[in-house]
Coordinates of C-alpha atoms and ligand atoms in Angstrom, one line a residue:
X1 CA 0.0 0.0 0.0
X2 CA 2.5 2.5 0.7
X3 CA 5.0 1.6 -2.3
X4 CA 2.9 2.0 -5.0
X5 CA 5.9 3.6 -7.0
X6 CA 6.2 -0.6 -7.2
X7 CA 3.5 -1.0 -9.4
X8 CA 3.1 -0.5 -13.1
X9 CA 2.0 3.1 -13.3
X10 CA 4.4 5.6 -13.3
X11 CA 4.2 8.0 -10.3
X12 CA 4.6 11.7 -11.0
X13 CA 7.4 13.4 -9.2
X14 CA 6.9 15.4 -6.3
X15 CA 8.5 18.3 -5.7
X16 CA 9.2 18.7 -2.4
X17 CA 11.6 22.1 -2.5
X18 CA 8.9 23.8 -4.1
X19 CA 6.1 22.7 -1.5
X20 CA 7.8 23.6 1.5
X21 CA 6.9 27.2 0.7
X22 CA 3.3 26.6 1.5
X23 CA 4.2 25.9 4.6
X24 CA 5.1 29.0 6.8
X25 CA 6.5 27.3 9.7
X26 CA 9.3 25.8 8.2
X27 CA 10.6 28.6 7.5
X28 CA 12.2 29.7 10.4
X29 CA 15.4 29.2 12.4
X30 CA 15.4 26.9 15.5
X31 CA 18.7 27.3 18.0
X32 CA 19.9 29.0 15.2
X33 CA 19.7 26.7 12.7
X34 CA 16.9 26.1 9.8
X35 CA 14.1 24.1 11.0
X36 CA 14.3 20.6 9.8
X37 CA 10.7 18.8 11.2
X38 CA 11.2 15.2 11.3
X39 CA 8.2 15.1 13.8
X40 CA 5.5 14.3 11.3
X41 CA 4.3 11.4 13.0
X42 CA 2.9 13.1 16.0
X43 CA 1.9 16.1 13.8
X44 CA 2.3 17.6 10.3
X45 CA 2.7 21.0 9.5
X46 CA -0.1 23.2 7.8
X47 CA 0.0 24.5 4.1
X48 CA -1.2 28.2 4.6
X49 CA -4.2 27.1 2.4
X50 CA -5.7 25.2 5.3
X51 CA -4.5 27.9 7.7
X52 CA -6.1 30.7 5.2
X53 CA -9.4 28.3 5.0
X54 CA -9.9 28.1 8.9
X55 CA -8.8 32.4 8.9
X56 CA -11.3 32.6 6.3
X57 CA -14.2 30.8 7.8
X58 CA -13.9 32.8 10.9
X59 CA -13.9 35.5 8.3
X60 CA -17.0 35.3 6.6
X61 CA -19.0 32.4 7.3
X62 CA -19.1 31.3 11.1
X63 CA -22.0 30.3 12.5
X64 CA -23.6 27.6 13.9
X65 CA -24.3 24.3 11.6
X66 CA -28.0 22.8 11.2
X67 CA -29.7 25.2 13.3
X68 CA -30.4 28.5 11.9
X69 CA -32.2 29.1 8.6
X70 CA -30.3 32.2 8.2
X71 CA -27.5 32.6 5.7
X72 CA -24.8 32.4 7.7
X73 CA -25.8 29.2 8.9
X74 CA -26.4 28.0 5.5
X75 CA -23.2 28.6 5.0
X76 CA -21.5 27.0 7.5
X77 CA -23.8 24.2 7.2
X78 CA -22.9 23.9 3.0
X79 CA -19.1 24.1 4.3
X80 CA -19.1 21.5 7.0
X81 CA -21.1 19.1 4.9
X82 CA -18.8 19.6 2.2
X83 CA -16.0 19.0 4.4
X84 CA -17.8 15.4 5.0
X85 CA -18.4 14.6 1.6
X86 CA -14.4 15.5 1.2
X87 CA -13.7 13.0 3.4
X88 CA -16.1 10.1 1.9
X89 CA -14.6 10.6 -0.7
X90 CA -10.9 10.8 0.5
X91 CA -11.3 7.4 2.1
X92 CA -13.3 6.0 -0.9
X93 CA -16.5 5.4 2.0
X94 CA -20.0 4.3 0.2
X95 CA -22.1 7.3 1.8
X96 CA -21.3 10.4 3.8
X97 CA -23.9 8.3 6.6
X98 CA -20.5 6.4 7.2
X99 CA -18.4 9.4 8.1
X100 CA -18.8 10.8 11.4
X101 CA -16.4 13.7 12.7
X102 CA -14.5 13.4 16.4
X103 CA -11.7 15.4 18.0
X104 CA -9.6 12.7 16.1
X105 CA -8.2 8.7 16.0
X106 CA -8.4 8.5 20.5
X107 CA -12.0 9.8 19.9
X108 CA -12.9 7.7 17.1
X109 CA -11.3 4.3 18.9
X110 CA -13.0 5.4 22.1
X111 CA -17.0 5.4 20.4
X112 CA -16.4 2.4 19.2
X113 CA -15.5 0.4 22.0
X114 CA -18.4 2.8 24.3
X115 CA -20.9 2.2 21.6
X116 CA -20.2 -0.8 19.6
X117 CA -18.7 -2.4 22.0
X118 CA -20.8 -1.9 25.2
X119 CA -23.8 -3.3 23.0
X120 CA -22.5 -6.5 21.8
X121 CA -19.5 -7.9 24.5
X122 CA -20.4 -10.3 27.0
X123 CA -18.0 -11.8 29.5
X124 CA -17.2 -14.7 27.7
X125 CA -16.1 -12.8 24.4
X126 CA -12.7 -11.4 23.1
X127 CA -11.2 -8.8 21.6
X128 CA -7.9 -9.5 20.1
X129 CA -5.5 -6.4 19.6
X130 CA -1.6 -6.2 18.3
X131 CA 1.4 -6.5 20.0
X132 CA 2.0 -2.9 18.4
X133 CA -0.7 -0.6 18.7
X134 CA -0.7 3.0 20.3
X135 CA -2.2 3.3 23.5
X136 CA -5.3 4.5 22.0
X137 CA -5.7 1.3 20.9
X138 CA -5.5 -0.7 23.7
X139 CA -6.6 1.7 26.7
X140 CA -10.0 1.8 25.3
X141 CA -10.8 -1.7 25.0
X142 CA -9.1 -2.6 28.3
X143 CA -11.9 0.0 29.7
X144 CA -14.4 -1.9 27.5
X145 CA -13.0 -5.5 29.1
X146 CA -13.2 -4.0 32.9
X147 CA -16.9 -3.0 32.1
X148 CA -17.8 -6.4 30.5
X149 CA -15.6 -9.1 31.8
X150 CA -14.3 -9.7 27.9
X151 CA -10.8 -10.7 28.2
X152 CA -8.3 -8.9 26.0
X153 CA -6.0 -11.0 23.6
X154 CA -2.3 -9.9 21.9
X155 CA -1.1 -10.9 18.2
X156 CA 2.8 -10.9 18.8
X157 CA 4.9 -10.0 16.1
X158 CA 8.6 -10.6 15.4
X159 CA 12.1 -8.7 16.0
X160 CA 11.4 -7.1 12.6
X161 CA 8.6 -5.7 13.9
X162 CA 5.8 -7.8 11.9
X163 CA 2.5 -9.5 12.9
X164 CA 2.8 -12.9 12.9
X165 CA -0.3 -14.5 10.8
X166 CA -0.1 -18.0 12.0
X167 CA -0.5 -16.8 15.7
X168 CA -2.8 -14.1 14.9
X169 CA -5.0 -17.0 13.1
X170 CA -4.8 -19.1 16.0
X171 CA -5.7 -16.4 18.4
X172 CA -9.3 -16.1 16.8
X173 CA -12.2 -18.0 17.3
X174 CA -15.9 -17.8 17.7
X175 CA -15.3 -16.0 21.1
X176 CA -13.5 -12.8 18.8
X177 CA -16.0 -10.1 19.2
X178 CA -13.9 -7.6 17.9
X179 CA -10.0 -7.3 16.0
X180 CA -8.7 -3.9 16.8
X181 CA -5.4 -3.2 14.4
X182 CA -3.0 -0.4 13.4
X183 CA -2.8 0.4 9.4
X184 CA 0.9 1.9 10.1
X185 CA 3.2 1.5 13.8
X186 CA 3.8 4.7 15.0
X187 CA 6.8 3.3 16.7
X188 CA 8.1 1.1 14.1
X189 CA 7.0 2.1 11.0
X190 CA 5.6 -1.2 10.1
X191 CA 2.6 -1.7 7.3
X192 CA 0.0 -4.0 8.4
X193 CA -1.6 -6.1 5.6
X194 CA -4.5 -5.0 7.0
X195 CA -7.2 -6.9 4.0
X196 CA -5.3 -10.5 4.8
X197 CA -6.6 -9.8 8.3
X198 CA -9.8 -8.5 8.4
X199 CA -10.4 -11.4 6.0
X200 CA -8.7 -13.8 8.8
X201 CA -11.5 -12.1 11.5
X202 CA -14.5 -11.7 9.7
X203 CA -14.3 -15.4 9.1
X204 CA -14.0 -16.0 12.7
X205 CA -17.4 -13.7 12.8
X206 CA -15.5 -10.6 14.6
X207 CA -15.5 -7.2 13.5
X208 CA -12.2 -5.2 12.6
X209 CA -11.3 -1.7 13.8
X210 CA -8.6 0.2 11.9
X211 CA -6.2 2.5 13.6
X212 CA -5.5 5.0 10.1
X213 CA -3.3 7.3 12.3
X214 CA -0.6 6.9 10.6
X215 CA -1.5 5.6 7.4
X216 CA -4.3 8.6 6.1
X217 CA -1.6 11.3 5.0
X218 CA 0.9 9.0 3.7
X219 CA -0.9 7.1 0.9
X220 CA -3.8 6.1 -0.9
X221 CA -6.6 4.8 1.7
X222 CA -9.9 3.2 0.6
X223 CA -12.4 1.5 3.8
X224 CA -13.7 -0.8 0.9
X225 CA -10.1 -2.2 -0.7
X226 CA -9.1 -2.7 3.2
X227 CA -12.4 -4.6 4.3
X228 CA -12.8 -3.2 7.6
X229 CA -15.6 -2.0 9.8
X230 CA -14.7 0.8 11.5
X231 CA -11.3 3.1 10.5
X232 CA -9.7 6.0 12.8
X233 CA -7.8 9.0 12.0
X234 CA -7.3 12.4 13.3
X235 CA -7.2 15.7 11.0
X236 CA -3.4 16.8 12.4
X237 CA -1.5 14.3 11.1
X238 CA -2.9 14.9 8.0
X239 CA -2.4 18.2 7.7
X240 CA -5.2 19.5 8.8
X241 CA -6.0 21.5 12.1
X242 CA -6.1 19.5 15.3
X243 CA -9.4 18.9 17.2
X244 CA -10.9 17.4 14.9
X245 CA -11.0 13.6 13.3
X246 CA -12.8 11.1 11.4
X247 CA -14.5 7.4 12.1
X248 CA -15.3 6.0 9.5
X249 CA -18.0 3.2 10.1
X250 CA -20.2 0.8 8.0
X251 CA -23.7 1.8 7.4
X252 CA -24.9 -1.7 8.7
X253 CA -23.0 -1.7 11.8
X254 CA -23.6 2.6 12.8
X255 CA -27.1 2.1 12.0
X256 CA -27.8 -0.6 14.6
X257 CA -25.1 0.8 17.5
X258 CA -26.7 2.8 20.2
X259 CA -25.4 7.0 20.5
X260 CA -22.7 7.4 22.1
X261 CA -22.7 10.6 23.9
X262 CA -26.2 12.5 24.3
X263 CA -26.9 16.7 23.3
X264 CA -28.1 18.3 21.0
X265 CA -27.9 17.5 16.9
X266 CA -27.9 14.1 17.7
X267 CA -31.7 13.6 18.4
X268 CA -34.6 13.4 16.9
X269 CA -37.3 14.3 19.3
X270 CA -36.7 14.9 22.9
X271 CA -39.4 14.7 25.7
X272 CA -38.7 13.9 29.7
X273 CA -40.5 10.4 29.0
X274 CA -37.8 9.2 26.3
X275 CA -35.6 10.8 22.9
X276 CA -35.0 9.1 19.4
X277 CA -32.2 9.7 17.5
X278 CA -31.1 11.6 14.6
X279 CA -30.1 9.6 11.3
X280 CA -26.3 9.0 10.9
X281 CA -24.2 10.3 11.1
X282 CA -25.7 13.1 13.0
X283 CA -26.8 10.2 15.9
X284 CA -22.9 9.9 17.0
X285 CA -22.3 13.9 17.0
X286 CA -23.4 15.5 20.0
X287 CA -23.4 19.4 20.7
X288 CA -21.5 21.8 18.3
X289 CA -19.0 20.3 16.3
X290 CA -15.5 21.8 15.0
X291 CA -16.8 23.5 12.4
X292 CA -13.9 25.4 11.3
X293 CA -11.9 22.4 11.9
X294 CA -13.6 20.5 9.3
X295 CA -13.4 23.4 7.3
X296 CA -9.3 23.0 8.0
X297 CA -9.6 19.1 7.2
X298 CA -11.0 19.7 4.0
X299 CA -8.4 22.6 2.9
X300 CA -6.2 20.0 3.5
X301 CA -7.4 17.0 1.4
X302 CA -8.0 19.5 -1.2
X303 CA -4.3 19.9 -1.0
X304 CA -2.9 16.5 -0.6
X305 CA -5.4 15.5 -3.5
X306 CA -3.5 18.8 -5.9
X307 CA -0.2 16.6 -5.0
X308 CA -1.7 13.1 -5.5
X309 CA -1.5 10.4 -2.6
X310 CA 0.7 8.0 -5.1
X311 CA 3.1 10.8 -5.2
X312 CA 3.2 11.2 -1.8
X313 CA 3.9 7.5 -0.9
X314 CA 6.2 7.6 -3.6
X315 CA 8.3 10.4 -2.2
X316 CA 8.1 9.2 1.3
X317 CA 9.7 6.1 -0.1
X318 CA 12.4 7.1 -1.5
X319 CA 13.5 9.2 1.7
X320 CA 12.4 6.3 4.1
X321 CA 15.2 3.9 1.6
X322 CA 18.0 6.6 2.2
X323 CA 17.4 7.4 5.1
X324 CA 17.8 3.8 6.2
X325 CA 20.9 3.4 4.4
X326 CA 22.4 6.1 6.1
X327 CA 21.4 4.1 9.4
X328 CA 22.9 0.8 8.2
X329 CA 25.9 2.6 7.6
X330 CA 26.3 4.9 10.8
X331 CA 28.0 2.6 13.7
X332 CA 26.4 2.4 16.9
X333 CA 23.2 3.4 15.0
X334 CA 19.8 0.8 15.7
X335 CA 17.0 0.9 14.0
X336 CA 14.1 -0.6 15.6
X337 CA 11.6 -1.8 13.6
X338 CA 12.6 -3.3 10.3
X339 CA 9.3 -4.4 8.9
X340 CA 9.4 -5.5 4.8
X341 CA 6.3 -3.1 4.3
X342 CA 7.3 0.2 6.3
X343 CA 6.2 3.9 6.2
X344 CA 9.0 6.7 6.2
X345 CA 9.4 6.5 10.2
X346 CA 12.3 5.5 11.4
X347 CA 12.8 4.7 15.0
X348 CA 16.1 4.4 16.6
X349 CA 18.6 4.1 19.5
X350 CA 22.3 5.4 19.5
X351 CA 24.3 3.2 21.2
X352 CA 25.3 4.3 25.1
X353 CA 23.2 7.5 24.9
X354 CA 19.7 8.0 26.1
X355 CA 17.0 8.7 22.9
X356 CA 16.3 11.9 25.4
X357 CA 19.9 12.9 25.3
X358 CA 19.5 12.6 21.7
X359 CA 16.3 14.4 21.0
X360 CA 18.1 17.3 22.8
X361 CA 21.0 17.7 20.8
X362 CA 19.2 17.1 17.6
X363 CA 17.1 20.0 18.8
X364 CA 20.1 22.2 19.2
X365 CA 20.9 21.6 15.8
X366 CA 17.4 22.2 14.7
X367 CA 16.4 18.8 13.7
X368 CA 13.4 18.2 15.2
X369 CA 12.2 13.9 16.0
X370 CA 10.3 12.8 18.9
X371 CA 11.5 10.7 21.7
X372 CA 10.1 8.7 24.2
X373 CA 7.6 5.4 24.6
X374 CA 5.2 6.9 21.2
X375 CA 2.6 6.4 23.3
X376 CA 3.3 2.6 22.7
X377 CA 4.9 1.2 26.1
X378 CA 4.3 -2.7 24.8
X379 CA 6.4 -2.0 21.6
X380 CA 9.4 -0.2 23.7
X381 CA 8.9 -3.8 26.6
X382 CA 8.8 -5.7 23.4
X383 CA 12.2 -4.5 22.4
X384 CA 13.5 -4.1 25.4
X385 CA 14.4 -0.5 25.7
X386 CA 13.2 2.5 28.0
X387 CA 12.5 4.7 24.8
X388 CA 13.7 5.3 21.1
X389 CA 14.1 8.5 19.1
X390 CA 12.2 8.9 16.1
X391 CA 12.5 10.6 12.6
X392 CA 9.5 10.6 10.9
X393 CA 9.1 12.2 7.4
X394 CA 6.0 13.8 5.6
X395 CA 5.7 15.2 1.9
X396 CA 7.9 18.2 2.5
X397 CA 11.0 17.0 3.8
X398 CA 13.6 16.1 1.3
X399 CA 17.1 14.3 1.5
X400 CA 18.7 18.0 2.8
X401 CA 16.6 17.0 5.6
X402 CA 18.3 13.4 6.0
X403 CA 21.8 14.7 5.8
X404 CA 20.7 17.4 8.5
X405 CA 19.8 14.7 10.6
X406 CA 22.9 12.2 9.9
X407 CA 25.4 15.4 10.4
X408 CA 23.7 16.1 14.0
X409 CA 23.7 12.2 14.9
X410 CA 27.7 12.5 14.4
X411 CA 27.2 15.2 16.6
X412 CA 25.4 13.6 19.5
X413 CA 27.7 10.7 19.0
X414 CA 31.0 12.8 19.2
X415 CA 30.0 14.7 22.2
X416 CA 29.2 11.4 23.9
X417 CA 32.4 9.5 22.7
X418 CA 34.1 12.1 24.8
Ligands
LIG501 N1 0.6 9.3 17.7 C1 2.9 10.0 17.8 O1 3.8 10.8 18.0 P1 -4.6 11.4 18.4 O2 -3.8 11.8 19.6 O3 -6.0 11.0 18.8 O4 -4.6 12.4 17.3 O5 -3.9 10.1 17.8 C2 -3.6 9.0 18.6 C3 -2.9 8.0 17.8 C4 -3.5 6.8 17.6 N2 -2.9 5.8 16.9 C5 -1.7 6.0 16.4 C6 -1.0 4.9 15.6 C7 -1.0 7.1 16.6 O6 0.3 7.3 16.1 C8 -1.5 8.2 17.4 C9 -0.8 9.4 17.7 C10 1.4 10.4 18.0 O7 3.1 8.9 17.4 C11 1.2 11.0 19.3 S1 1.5 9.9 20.6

């Protein structure tokens, strides 16, 4: 999925120099030195169009959605169900019913194990997750197996950092209620062949939930090629604003789920003796929405569409393949997480010095990566360390950015050598 520069059709370039300048941020010094942002995979940066839509909205068109009959709410109304129809169509989802905004993936994860899963798991079900998902795809469904008495299950995976199918196959049976999986580790970097296993669990009868976190920005997605039920991802990591997300969810399954939270917009009629719900995918949006954030989300895709998702993956590609080189090459250099399918993150550890240690001079050279647990404490047990650092790339960094990195790297490991 994310090498489709693989396939037969040729992939037109992109060029990332000339993209950079719509994005204002990056052009700035940090510890005097040029920004390089290798921190994609906890957020992207904004293209001033998305900035200029949200500026805009507030502008000329804010106003509450669904509500008013006057024009300003007709606008913001025609702009926020554009925004939805943006997104269907991003995601390649049958029917905007299937599309229902939250404050991102955490959100999205969270209504499905309140709403799905509070209405179907009994005590004596399971609910089978991977040995590398984010926190926010484990917390909720450990919440959902203290209020049920399910018992949560773990697909391991290997030292390369892949799922394993035969265990994942034997973990399922007629007791899986529900398989919640990761489209792309945000610790490792690794692709999940997400189809062959939501094939594996519908035929055990369970339903798969997607984690598209880290997947959405950096490649073609489409619900229906995948096969699965339900599929997270939050606006900021794909360029969009923060606060605001997307699950996607089949009609069948949404239609028969209870509401999640209760306000306003999602009912129907309302007395003190009982309410009835909205249609979809109104029923699972309580209260005032982010507006302006879908507003954001849609600037976005309308930007990442203007570049072209096999581009993207294409480019991301090319700098995950040097940038690994340059790792193979570097001594006292590890990469962690080494999957055959992997998106351009690349988590490491520098031998004898602390991924904090190294985030911090990396910062005082400008390069920006994440360090820490990712928000995935199983995948840093798994391997046995306290933390990693992290580069992770998005459609505007370029090999500049790679060298950048490698010269501070030699830096870290020179002061430390001392
Ligand atoms: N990962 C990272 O630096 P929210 O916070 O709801 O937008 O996304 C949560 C989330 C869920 N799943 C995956 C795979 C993720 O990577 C993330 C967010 C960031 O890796 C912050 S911890």
């Amino acid at each position: 999925m994310m090498n489709p520069a693989a396939g037969l059709e040729p992939v037109a370039a992109l060029d990332a120099a000339a993209l950079r300048r719509d994005f204002p941020i990056l052009h700035q010094q940090i510890n005097g030195h040029p920004l390089v942002y290798l921190d994609n995979g906890a957020t992207t940066q904004k293209p001033a169009s998305v900035i200029d839509a949200v500026a805009e909205f507030y502008h000329h068109d804010n106003a509450n959605v669904h509500r008013g009959v006057h024009l300003l709410s007709q606008r913001a109304s025609d702009r926020f169900d554009s925004a939805r129809e943006q997104v269907r169509s991003l995601i390649n989802a049958a029917s905007t019913a299937e599309v229902i905004f939250t404050r991102g993936t955490t959100e999205a994860i969270n209504l499905v194990a309140q709403s799905y899963g509070r209405s179907t798991v009994k005590s004596t079900d399971e609910i089978l997750v991977s040995a590398m998902e984010h926190h926010a795809n484990i917390v909720p469904w450990q919440l959902l197996c203290e209020e049920t008495g399910a018992t949560l299950r773990v697909a391991p995976m290997n030292d390369s950092g892949e799922l394993l199918t035969d265990a994942f196959t034997e973990l399922l049976s007629e007791k899986t209620r529900i398989v919640a999986l990761t489209h792309v580790s945000n610790a490792l970097g690794t692709v999940n062949p997400v189809r062959t296993f939501a094939r594996l669990a519908h035929a055990a009868g369970a339903v798969v939930v997607v984690d598209g976190a880290q997947s959405v920005a950096h490649g073609p997605v489409d619900v229906q090629q995948l096969e699965c039920d339900f599929f997270a991802f939050s606006g900021h990591k794909l360029y969009g604003p923060t606060g605001i997300g997307v699950l996607y969810g089949r009609e069948a399954l949404l239609e028969d789920m209870p509401p999640w939270q209760g306000g306003g917009d999602m009912i129907r009629t309302v007395s003190f003796e009982g309410s009835t719900w909205n249609t979809l995918p109104h029923k699972f949006e309580a209260g005032t929405p982010h507006i302006a954030g879908a507003v954001g989300l849609s600037a976005a895709i309308d930007y990442l569409n203007g570049i072209g998702f096999d581009a993207i993956a294409a480019h991301e590609q090319a700098l995950l393949g040097c940038a690994t080189e340059k790792a193979k090459s570097q001594a006292g250099m590890r990469i962690i997480g080494n999957a055959s399918d992997k998106a351009a993150i690349v988590s490491f550890e520098l031998e004898g010095i602390h991924p904090h240690d190294v985030g911090t001079i990396l910062d005082s050279a400008g390069v920006t990566i994440r360090t820490g647990h990712h928000c995935a404490m199983p995948v840093m047990q798994f391997f046995g360390v306290p933390a990693t650092a992290r580069a992770s790339f998005g459609l505007y960094n370029t090999t500049d950015d790679i060298d950048a990195l490698f010269v501070a790297i030699d830096k870290a490991q020179a002061l430390f050598a001392r």
